[in-house]
Short mmCIF file of N, CA and C in Angstrom, two decimals:
data_model
loop_
_atom_site.label_atom_id
_atom_site.label_comp_id
_atom_site.label_asym_id
_atom_site.label_seq_id
_atom_site.Cartn_x
_atom_site.Cartn_y
_atom_site.Cartn_z
N MET A 1 0.95 -1.17 -0.01
CA MET A 1 0.08 0.04 0.01
C MET A 1 0.88 1.22 0.10
N ASN A 2 0.48 2.14 -0.85
CA ASN A 2 1.30 3.39 -0.89
C ASN A 2 0.61 4.44 -0.21
N ILE A 3 1.35 5.32 0.51
CA ILE A 3 0.81 6.47 1.31
C ILE A 3 1.20 7.83 0.46
N LYS A 4 0.10 8.49 0.28
CA LYS A 4 0.34 9.78 -0.49
C LYS A 4 -0.75 10.86 -0.23
N SER A 5 -1.46 10.76 0.94
CA SER A 5 -2.51 11.49 1.25
C SER A 5 -2.00 12.98 1.71
N PHE A 6 -2.72 14.04 1.48
CA PHE A 6 -2.21 15.26 2.12
C PHE A 6 -2.24 15.42 3.50
N ARG A 7 -3.05 14.74 4.15
CA ARG A 7 -3.03 14.61 5.67
C ARG A 7 -1.81 14.01 6.13
N ALA A 8 -1.33 12.87 5.54
CA ALA A 8 0.01 12.13 5.95
C ALA A 8 1.01 13.09 5.72
N ILE A 9 1.11 13.70 4.62
CA ILE A 9 2.23 14.69 4.13
C ILE A 9 2.28 15.65 5.23
N GLU A 10 1.23 16.35 5.47
CA GLU A 10 1.42 17.47 6.53
C GLU A 10 1.68 17.03 7.91
N GLN A 11 1.28 15.84 8.22
CA GLN A 11 1.54 15.36 9.57
C GLN A 11 3.08 15.15 9.92
N ILE A 12 3.67 14.48 8.67
CA ILE A 12 5.12 14.20 8.73
C ILE A 12 5.92 15.50 8.58
N ARG A 13 5.45 16.39 7.81
CA ARG A 13 6.21 17.71 7.61
C ARG A 13 6.26 18.53 8.78
N ALA A 14 5.00 18.68 9.59
CA ALA A 14 4.78 19.34 10.68
C ALA A 14 5.72 18.74 11.85
N ALA A 15 5.64 17.51 11.90
CA ALA A 15 6.53 16.69 13.11
C ALA A 15 7.97 17.02 12.86
N ARG A 16 8.36 16.87 11.63
CA ARG A 16 9.80 17.11 11.36
C ARG A 16 10.21 18.43 11.62
N ILE A 17 9.42 19.44 11.15
CA ILE A 17 9.90 20.81 11.52
C ILE A 17 9.77 21.19 12.90
N ASP A 18 8.86 20.57 13.64
CA ASP A 18 8.74 20.75 15.12
C ASP A 18 9.73 20.42 15.87
N GLN A 19 10.50 19.23 15.51
CA GLN A 19 11.57 18.60 16.04
C GLN A 19 12.86 19.24 15.40
N GLY A 20 12.85 20.08 14.60
CA GLY A 20 14.02 20.89 13.96
C GLY A 20 14.89 20.00 13.25
N LEU A 21 14.27 18.93 12.57
CA LEU A 21 14.91 18.06 11.66
C LEU A 21 14.92 18.50 10.21
N SER A 22 16.01 18.38 9.45
CA SER A 22 16.01 18.57 8.12
C SER A 22 15.51 17.29 7.45
N CYS A 23 15.18 17.30 6.16
CA CYS A 23 14.88 16.05 5.44
C CYS A 23 16.00 15.09 5.45
N SER A 24 17.25 15.61 5.29
CA SER A 24 18.41 14.77 5.32
C SER A 24 18.72 14.19 6.65
N GLN A 25 18.36 14.86 7.68
CA GLN A 25 18.61 14.33 9.08
C GLN A 25 17.48 13.18 9.31
N LEU A 26 16.27 13.52 8.94
CA LEU A 26 15.35 12.50 9.16
C LEU A 26 15.52 11.25 8.32
N ALA A 27 15.99 11.47 6.99
CA ALA A 27 16.39 10.33 6.23
C ALA A 27 17.41 9.49 6.83
N LEU A 28 18.38 10.12 7.36
CA LEU A 28 19.54 9.42 8.04
C LEU A 28 19.09 8.56 9.24
N LYS A 29 18.13 9.08 10.01
CA LYS A 29 17.57 8.32 11.00
C LYS A 29 16.74 7.13 10.69
N CYS A 30 16.04 7.28 9.56
CA CYS A 30 15.10 6.26 9.02
C CYS A 30 15.73 5.26 8.10
N GLY A 31 17.05 5.65 7.61
CA GLY A 31 17.66 4.69 6.76
C GLY A 31 17.14 4.75 5.30
N VAL A 32 16.55 5.87 4.92
CA VAL A 32 16.18 6.02 3.39
C VAL A 32 16.92 7.21 2.86
N ARG A 33 16.72 7.48 1.48
CA ARG A 33 17.32 8.49 0.77
C ARG A 33 16.64 9.90 1.19
N PRO A 34 17.29 10.94 1.25
CA PRO A 34 16.67 12.21 1.50
C PRO A 34 15.68 12.53 0.39
N SER A 35 15.98 12.29 -0.86
CA SER A 35 15.10 12.56 -1.96
C SER A 35 13.75 11.84 -1.86
N LEU A 36 13.66 10.66 -1.16
CA LEU A 36 12.28 9.95 -0.91
C LEU A 36 11.56 10.95 -0.01
N ILE A 37 12.18 11.48 0.96
CA ILE A 37 11.31 12.31 1.97
C ILE A 37 10.91 13.58 1.30
N LEU A 38 11.86 14.15 0.62
CA LEU A 38 11.57 15.51 -0.11
C LEU A 38 10.46 15.32 -1.21
N ASN A 39 10.52 14.29 -1.94
CA ASN A 39 9.52 13.98 -3.01
C ASN A 39 8.16 13.72 -2.36
N PHE A 40 8.13 12.92 -1.29
CA PHE A 40 7.04 12.67 -0.51
C PHE A 40 6.32 13.89 0.03
N GLU A 41 7.14 14.75 0.65
CA GLU A 41 6.63 16.05 1.19
C GLU A 41 6.03 17.02 0.12
N CYS A 42 6.64 17.01 -0.96
CA CYS A 42 6.19 17.82 -2.18
C CYS A 42 4.94 17.13 -2.86
N GLY A 43 4.73 15.94 -2.53
CA GLY A 43 3.53 15.39 -3.09
C GLY A 43 3.79 14.79 -4.42
N THR A 44 5.06 14.62 -4.86
CA THR A 44 5.26 14.08 -6.13
C THR A 44 5.50 12.53 -6.25
N ARG A 45 5.66 12.03 -4.94
CA ARG A 45 5.95 10.58 -5.05
C ARG A 45 5.44 10.03 -3.68
N PRO A 46 4.66 8.96 -3.90
CA PRO A 46 4.08 8.22 -2.66
C PRO A 46 5.10 7.30 -1.94
N ILE A 47 4.98 6.97 -0.78
CA ILE A 47 5.91 6.04 -0.08
C ILE A 47 5.17 4.82 0.26
N CYS A 48 5.98 3.79 0.54
CA CYS A 48 5.25 2.48 1.01
C CYS A 48 4.91 2.56 2.49
N GLU A 49 4.11 1.79 2.74
CA GLU A 49 3.52 1.78 4.21
C GLU A 49 4.64 1.43 5.22
N ASP A 50 5.58 0.60 4.78
CA ASP A 50 6.66 0.27 5.74
C ASP A 50 7.53 1.50 6.11
N THR A 51 7.84 2.18 4.96
CA THR A 51 8.62 3.43 5.22
C THR A 51 7.95 4.52 5.95
N TYR A 52 6.61 4.62 5.63
CA TYR A 52 5.66 5.53 6.47
C TYR A 52 5.66 5.29 7.84
N LYS A 53 5.57 4.08 8.24
CA LYS A 53 5.64 3.54 9.63
C LYS A 53 6.85 3.83 10.28
N LYS A 54 8.06 3.67 9.52
CA LYS A 54 9.46 3.87 10.03
C LYS A 54 9.62 5.44 10.35
N ILE A 55 9.08 6.13 9.41
CA ILE A 55 9.23 7.57 9.65
C ILE A 55 8.35 7.95 10.84
N ARG A 56 7.29 7.67 10.96
CA ARG A 56 6.32 7.87 12.15
C ARG A 56 6.95 7.54 13.45
N THR A 57 7.50 6.32 13.56
CA THR A 57 8.20 5.95 14.60
C THR A 57 9.41 6.80 15.14
N VAL A 58 10.23 7.20 14.06
CA VAL A 58 11.34 8.08 14.34
C VAL A 58 10.93 9.42 14.84
N LEU A 59 9.72 9.88 14.42
CA LEU A 59 9.12 11.24 14.91
C LEU A 59 8.40 11.09 16.03
N GLY A 60 8.06 9.90 16.48
CA GLY A 60 7.27 9.72 17.80
C GLY A 60 5.94 9.99 17.53
N LEU A 61 5.25 9.71 16.39
CA LEU A 61 3.85 9.79 16.08
C LEU A 61 3.21 8.60 16.32
#
């Protein structure tokens, strides 16, 4: 299942910014490429459910 809803994007972006993390820092913590997070936040590319869960866990959501 791919995640691409605006609600999911906004939730991840807001949590990342609240914690003072850049896309690169978040990507490093999650073990994914920074471009994956950038493209997801821009709405140009969905992410898989496993990656979404990994990002949420790192951000404490």
